[in-house]
CSV table of C-alpha atoms in Angstrom, one decimal:
chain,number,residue,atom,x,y,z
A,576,UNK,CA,-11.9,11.8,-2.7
A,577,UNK,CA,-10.5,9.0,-0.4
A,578,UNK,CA,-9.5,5.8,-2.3
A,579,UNK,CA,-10.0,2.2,-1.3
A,580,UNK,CA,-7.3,-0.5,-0.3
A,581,UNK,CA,-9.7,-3.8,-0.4
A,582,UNK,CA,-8.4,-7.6,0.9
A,583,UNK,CA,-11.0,-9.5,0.4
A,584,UNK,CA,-10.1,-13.2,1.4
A,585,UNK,CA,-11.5,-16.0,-1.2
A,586,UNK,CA,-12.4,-19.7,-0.4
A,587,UNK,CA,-13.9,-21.8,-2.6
A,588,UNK,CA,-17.7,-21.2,-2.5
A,589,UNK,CA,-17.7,-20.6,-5.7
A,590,UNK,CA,-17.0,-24.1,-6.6
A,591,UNK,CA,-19.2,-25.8,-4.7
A,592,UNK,CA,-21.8,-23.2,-6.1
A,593,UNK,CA,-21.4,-24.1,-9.6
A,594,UNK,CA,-21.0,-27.2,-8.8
A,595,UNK,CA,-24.7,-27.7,-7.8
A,596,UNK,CA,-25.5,-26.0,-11.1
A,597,UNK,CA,-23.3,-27.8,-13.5
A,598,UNK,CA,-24.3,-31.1,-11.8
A,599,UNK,CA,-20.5,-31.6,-10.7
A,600,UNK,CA,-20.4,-34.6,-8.3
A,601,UNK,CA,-17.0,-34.5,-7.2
A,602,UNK,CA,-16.2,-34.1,-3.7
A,603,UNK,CA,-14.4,-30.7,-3.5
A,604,UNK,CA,-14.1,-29.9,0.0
A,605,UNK,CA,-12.0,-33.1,0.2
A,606,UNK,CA,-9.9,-31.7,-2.3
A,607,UNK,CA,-9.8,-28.5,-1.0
A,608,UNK,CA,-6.3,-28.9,0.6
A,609,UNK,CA,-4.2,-30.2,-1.8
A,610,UNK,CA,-1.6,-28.3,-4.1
A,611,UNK,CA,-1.6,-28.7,-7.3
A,612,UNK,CA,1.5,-31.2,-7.3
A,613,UNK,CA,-0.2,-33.3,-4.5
A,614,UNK,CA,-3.6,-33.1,-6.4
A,615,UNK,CA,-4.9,-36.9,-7.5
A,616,UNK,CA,-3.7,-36.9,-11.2
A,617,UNK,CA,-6.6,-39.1,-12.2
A,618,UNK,CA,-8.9,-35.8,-11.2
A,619,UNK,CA,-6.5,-33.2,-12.8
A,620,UNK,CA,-8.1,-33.5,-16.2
A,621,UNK,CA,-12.5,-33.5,-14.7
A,622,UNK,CA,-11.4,-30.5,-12.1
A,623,UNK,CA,-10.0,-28.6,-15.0
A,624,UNK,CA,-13.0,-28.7,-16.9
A,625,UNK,CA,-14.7,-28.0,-14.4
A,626,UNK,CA,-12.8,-25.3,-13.6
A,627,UNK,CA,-12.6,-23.8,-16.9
A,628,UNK,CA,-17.0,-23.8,-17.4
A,629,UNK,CA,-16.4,-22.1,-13.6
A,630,UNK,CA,-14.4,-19.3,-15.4
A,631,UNK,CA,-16.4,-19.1,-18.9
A,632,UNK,CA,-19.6,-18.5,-16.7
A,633,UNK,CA,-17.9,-16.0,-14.1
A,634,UNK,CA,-16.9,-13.9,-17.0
A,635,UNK,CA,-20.2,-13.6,-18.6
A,636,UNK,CA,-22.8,-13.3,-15.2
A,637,UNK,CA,-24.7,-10.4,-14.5
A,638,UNK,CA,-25.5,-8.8,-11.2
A,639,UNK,CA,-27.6,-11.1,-9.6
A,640,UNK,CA,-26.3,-14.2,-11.1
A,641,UNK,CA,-22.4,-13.0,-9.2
A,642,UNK,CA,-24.1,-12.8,-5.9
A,643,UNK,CA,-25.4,-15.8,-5.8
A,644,UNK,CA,-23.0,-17.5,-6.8
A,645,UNK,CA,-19.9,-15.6,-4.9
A,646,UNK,CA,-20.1,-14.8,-1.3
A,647,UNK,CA,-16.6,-12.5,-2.0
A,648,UNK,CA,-18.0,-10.5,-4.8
A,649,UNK,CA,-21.5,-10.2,-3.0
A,650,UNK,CA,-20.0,-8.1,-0.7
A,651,UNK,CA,-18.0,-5.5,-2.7
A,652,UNK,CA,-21.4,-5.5,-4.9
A,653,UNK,CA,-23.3,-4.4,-1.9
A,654,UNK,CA,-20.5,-2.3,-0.8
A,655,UNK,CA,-20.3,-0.3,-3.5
A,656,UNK,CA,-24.1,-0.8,-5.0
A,657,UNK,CA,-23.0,-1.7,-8.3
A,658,UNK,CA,-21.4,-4.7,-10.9
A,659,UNK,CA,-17.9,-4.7,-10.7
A,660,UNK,CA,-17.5,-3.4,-14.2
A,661,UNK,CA,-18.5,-0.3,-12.4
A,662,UNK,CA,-16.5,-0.3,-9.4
A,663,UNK,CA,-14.3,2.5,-8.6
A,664,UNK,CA,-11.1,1.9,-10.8
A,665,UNK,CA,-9.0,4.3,-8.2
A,666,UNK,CA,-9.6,1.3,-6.0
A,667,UNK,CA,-6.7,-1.4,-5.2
A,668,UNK,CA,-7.7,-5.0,-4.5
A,669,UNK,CA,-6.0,-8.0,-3.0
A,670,UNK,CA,-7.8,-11.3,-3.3
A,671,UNK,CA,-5.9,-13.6,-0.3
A,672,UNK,CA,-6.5,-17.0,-1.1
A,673,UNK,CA,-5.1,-20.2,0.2
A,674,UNK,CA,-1.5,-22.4,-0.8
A,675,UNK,CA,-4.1,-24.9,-2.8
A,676,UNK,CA,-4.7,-26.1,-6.0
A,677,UNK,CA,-8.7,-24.8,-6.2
A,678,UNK,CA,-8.0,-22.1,-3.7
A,679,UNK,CA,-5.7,-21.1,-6.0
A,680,UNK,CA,-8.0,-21.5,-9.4
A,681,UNK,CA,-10.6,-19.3,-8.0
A,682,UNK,CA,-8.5,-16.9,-7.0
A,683,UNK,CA,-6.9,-16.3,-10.9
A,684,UNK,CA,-11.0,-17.0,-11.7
A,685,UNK,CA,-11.8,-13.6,-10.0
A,686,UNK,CA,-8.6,-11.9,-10.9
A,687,UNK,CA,-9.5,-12.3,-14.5
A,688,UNK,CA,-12.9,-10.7,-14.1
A,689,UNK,CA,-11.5,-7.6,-12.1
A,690,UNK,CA,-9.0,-7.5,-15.0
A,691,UNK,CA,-11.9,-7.7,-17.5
A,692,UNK,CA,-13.0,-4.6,-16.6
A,693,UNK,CA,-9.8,-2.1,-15.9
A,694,UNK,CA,-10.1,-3.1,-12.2
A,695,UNK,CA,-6.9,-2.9,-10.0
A,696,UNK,CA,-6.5,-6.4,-8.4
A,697,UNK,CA,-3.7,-8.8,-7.2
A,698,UNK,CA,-3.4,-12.1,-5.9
A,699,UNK,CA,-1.8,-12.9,-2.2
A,700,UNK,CA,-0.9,-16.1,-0.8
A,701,UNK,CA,2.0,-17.6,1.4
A,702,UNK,CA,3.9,-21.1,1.1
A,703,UNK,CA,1.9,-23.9,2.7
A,704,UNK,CA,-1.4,-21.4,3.9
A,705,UNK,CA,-3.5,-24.3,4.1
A,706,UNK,CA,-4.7,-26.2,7.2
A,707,UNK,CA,-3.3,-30.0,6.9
A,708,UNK,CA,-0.5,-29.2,8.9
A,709,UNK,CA,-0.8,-26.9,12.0
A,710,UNK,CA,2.8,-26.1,12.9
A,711,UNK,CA,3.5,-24.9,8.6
A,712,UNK,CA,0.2,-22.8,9.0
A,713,UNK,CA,1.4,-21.1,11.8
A,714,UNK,CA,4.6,-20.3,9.8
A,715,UNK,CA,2.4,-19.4,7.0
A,716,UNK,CA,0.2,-17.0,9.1
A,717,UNK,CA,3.2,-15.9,10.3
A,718,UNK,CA,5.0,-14.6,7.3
A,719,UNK,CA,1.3,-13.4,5.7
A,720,UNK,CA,1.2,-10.8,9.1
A,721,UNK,CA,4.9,-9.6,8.2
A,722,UNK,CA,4.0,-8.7,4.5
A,723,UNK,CA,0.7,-7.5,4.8
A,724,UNK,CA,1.6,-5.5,7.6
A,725,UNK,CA,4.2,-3.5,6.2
A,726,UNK,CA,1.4,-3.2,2.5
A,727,UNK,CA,-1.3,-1.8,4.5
A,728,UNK,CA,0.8,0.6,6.6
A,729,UNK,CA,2.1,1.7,3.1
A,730,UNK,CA,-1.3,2.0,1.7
A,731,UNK,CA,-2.3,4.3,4.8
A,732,UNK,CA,0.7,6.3,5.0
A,733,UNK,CA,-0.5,7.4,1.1
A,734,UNK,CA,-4.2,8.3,1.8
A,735,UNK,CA,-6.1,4.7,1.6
A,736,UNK,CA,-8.4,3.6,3.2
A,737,UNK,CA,-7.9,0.2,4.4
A,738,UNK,CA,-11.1,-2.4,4.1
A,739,UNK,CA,-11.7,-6.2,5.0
A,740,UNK,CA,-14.1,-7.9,3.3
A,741,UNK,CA,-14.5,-10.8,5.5
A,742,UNK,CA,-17.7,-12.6,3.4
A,743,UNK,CA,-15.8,-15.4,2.1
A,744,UNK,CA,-12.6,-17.3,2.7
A,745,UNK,CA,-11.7,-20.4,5.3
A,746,UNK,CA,-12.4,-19.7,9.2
A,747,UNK,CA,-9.4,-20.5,9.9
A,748,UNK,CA,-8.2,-17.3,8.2
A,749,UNK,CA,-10.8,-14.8,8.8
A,750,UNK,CA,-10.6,-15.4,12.4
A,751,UNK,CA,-6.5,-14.5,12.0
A,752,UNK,CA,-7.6,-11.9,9.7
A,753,UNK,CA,-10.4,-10.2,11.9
A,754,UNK,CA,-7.8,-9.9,14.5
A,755,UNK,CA,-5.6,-8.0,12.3
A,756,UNK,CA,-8.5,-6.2,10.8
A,757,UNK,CA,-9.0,-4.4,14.4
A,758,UNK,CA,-5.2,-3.3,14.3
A,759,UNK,CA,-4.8,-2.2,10.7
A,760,UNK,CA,-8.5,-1.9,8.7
A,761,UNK,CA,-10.8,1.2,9.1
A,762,UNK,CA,-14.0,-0.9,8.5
A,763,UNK,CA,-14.7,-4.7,8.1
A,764,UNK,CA,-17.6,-5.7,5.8
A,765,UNK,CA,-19.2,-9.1,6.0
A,766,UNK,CA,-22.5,-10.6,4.5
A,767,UNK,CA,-24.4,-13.2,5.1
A,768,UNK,CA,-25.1,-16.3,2.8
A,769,UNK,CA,-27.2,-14.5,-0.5
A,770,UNK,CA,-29.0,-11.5,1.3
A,771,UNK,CA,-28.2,-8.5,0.7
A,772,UNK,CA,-27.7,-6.9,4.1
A,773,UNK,CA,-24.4,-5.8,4.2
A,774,UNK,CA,-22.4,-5.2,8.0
A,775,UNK,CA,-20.2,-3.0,7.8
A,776,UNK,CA,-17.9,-2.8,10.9
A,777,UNK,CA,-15.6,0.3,11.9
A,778,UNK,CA,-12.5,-0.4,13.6
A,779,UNK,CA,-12.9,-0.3,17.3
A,780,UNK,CA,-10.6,2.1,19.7
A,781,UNK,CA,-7.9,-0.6,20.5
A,782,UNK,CA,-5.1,0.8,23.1
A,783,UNK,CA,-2.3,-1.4,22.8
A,784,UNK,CA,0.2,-1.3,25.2
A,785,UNK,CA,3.3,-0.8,24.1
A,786,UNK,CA,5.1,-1.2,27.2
A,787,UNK,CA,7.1,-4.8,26.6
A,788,UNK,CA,7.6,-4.2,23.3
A,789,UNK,CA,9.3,-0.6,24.0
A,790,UNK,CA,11.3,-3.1,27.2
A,791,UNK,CA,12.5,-5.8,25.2
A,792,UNK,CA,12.8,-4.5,21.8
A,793,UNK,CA,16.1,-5.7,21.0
A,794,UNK,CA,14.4,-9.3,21.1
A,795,UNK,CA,11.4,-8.6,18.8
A,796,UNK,CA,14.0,-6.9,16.8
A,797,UNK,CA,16.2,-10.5,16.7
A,798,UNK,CA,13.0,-12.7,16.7
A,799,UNK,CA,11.7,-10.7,13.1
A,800,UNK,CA,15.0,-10.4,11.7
A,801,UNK,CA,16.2,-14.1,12.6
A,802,UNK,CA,19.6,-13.0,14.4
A,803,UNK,CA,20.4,-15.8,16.8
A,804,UNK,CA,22.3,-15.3,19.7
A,805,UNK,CA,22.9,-16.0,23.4
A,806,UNK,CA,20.5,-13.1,24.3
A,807,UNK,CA,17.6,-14.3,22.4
A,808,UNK,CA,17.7,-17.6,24.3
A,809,UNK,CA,18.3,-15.9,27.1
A,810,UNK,CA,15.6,-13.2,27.2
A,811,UNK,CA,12.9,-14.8,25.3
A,812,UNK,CA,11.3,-15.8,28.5
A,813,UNK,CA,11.0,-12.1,29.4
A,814,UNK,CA,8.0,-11.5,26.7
A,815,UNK,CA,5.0,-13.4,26.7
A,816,UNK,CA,4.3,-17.0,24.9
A,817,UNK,CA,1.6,-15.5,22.8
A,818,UNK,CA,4.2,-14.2,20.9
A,819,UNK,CA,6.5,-16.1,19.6
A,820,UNK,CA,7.0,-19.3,18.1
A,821,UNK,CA,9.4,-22.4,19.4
A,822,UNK,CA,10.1,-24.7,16.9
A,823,UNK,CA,12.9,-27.2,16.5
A,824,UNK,CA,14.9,-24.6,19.4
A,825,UNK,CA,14.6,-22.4,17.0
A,826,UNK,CA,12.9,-19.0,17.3
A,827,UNK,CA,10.3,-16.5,15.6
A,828,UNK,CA,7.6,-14.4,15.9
A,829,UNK,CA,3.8,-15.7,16.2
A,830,UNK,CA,1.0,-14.7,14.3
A,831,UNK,CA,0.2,-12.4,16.7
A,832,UNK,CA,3.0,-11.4,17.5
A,833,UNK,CA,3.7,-10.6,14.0
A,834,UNK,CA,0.8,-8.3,14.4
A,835,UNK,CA,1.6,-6.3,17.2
A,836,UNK,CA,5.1,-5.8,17.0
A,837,UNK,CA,4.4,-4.6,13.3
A,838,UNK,CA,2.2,-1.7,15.1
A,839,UNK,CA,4.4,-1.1,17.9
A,840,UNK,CA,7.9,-0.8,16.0
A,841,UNK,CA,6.8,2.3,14.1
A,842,UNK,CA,5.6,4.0,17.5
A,843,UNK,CA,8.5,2.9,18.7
A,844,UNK,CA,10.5,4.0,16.1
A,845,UNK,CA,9.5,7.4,15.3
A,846,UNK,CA,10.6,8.4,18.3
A,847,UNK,CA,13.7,6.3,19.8
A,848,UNK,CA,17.1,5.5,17.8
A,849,UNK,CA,17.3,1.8,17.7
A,850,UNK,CA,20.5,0.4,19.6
A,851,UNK,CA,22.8,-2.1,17.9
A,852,UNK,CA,21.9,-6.1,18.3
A,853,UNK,CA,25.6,-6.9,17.2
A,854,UNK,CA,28.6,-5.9,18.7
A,855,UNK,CA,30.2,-5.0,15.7
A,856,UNK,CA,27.2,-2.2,15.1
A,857,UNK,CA,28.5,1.1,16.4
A,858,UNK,CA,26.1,4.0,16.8
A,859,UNK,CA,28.0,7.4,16.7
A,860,UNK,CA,27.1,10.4,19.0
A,861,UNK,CA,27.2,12.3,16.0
A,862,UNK,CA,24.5,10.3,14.2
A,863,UNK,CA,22.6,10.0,17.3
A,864,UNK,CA,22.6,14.0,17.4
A,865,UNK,CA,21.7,14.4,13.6
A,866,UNK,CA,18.7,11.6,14.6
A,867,UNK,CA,16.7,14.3,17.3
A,868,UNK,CA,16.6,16.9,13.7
A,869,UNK,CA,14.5,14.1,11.6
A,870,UNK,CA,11.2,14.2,11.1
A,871,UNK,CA,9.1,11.2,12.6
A,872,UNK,CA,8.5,9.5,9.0
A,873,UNK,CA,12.1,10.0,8.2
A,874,UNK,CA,13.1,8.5,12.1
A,875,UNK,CA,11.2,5.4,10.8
A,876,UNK,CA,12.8,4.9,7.5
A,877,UNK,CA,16.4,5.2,9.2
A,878,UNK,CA,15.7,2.3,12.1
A,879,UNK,CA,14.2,-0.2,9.3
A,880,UNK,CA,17.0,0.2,7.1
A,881,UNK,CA,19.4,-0.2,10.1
A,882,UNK,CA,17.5,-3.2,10.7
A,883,UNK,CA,18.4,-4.5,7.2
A,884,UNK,CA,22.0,-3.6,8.2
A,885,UNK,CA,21.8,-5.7,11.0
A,886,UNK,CA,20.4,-8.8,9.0
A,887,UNK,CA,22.8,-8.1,6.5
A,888,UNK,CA,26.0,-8.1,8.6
A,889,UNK,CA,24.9,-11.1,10.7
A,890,UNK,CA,24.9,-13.6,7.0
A,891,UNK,CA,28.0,-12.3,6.8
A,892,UNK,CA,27.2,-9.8,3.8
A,893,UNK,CA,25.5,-12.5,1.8
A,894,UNK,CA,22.4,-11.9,0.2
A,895,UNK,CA,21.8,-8.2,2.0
A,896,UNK,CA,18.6,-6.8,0.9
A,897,UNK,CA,19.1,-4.7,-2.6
A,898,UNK,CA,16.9,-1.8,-1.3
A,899,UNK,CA,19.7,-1.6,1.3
A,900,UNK,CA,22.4,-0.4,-1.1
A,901,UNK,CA,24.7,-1.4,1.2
A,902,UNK,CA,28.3,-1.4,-0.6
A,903,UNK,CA,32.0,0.2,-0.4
A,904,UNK,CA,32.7,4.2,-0.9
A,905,UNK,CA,34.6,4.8,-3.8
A,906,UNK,CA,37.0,7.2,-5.3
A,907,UNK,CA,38.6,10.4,-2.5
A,908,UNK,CA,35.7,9.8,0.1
A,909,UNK,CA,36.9,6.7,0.5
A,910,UNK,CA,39.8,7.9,3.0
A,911,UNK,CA,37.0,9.1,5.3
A,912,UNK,CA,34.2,6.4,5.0
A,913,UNK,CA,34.6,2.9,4.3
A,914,UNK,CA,30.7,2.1,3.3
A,915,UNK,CA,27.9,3.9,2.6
A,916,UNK,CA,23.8,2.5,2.1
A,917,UNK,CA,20.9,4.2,2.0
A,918,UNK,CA,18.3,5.6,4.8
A,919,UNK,CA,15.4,6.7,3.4
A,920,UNK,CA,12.7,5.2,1.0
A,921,UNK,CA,12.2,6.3,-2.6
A,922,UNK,CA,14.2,8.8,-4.6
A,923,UNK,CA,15.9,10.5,-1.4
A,924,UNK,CA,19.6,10.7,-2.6
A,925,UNK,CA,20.6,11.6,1.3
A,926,UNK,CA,23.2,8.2,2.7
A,927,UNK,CA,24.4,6.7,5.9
A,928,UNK,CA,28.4,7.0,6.1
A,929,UNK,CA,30.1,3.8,7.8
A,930,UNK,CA,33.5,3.4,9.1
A,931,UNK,CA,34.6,0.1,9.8
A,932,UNK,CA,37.2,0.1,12.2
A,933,UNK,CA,38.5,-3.1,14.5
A,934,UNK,CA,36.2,-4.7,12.8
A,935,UNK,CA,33.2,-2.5,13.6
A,936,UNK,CA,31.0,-1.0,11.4
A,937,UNK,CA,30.5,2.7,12.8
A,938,UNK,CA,27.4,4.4,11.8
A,939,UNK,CA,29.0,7.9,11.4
A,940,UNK,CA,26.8,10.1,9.8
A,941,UNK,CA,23.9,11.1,7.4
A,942,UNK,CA,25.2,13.5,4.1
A,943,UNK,CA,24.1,14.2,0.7
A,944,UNK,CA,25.7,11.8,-1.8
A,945,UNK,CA,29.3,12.2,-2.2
């Protein structure tokens, strides 16, 4: 039986719900971007009363009393034809929600209910995923596409299914989110207002063309790992606008092209050995022999963590990623390698040998740990 990976993304209807009910005359869509240090300290104190008859009421409403009042939890009710208490608990769920003060609230609101009853659930956001500032959303939806990205091809790789309830939520995030949807999701489900018509959308055949990405992947390399050289400003007219961002001369990837490169780089890299960015990155022909024997998952797993071997050399060692293990053989092996890290996920003991010569670090070869 397959299992369910869920987003669903939350606004705040479920405020301005209750608020009708409870008589609540605040205006909270004027509200609705503020954090919670920015939040007008003489309504800190009414909202969290508010707030907290919110939770007390979520916790205790039946069936017919959550749809109405939650356009988010209408749809997985439909979905699955049940209350949540009886929703599948092999399910996962991740509740997106905005960087806000109430988008936040309701967010931990629902979390506590799927908690209330065994359900699997976490809470996603990203610094400053809110709409008063266009430039730090696009940073925002930027850095949202790189982590979910990389979750949901995880969650595929191990048998999920991958579903985006659309229902609730700000448009300005759905309409990123139903663009990624058609790249990563198998089905979309959306409903409208308090019927109980669910749509249920498949993913559409999409062929993406992976043609500048495979051309220039040295600079969507550079542009995701935020290496910064004389190439990148030379080349980064040589892909299209779409996908990057310019700001202050400085560099990264868009949204979208967050998204796509995300896709591409594991079609591109089950299949090619990336080449170095830096010059002090040497590629042996004996590693680049051992690469042809690896399996296609196992290809993958080597170019990322070479990618984190990039990052890390270009800070100079500082701050390299831990699930790198990047660090200095020790003990008789060390007369033959200088460094060793690993390259593959999990419990694989197998490591990448480096000898650092001139100043190079020389990707040798793959062994069993010494």
């Amino acid at each position: 039986m397959y299992r369910n990976l869920i987003l669903t993304s939350c606004g705040i209807s479920i405020l301005t719900n209750l608020a009708k009910k409870f008589n609540f005359k605040e205006n909270i869509y004027y509200l609705s971007n503020y954090t919670e240090d920015e939040f007008p300290k003489d309504k800190i104190e009414k909202f969290g009363d508010f707030l907290d008859n919110s939770r007390k009421y979520l916790l205790n409403a039946d069936k017919g009393e959550l749809c109405k009042i939650s356009a988010e939890l209408n749809a997985l009710i439909n979905f699955y034809g049940n209350h949540i208490k009886n929703f599948p608990k092999t399910d996962y769920h991740i509740i997106l929600h905005t960087d806000t003060y109430l988008g936040k609230s309701v967010a931990e609101i629902l979390r506590e209910l799927f908690s209330k009853y065994n359900i699997s659930v976490e809470l996603l956001t990203k610094r400053d995923l809110k709409t008063s500032s266009f430039e730090e959303f696009q940073i925002a939806l930027s850095e949202l596409a790189e982590d979910l990205s990389e979750r949901l091809i995880n969650y595929k790789n191990s048998g999920y299914r991958i579903i985006f309830n659309l229902t609730g939520g700000f448009k300005s995030i759905n309409s990123f989110l139903q663009t990624m949807a058609s790249i990563y999701a198998d089905e979309s489900i959306y409903i409208f207002e308090t019927s109980n018509n669910l749509l249920k959308i498949p993913r559409l055949p999409l062929d993406i063309d992976y043609s500048i990405f495979k051309e220039n992947i040295n600079i969507f390399r550079m542009l995701e790992l935020g290496i910064y050289n004389n190439l990148l400003k030379e080349k980064i007219k040589n892909i299209p606008e779409i996908t990057y961002l310019e700001i202050n001369e400085e560099y990264s990837l868009s949204p979208w092209g967050e998204l796509i490169w995300k896709k591409a780089k594991e079609e591109i890299y089950k299949n090619k050995l990336v080449e170095p960015i830096l010059d002090r990155i040497v590629i042996s022909k004996n590693l680049k022999k051992q690469f042809e024997n690896f399996s296609e998952k196992e290809k993958v797993q080597i170019n990322k963590n070479i990618d984190k071997l990039e990052r890390c050399i270009f800070n100079n060692r500082q701050n390299c990623e831990t699930s790198l293990g990047f660090k200095e053989v020790e003990g008789k092996e060390a007369e033959k390698y200088q460094y060793e890290m690993y390259c593959f996920d999990g419990n694989d003991s197998r490591r990448l040998y480096i000898k650092y010569e001139d100043d190079k670090y020389i990707l040798y070869e793959i062994n069993d740990h010494l």
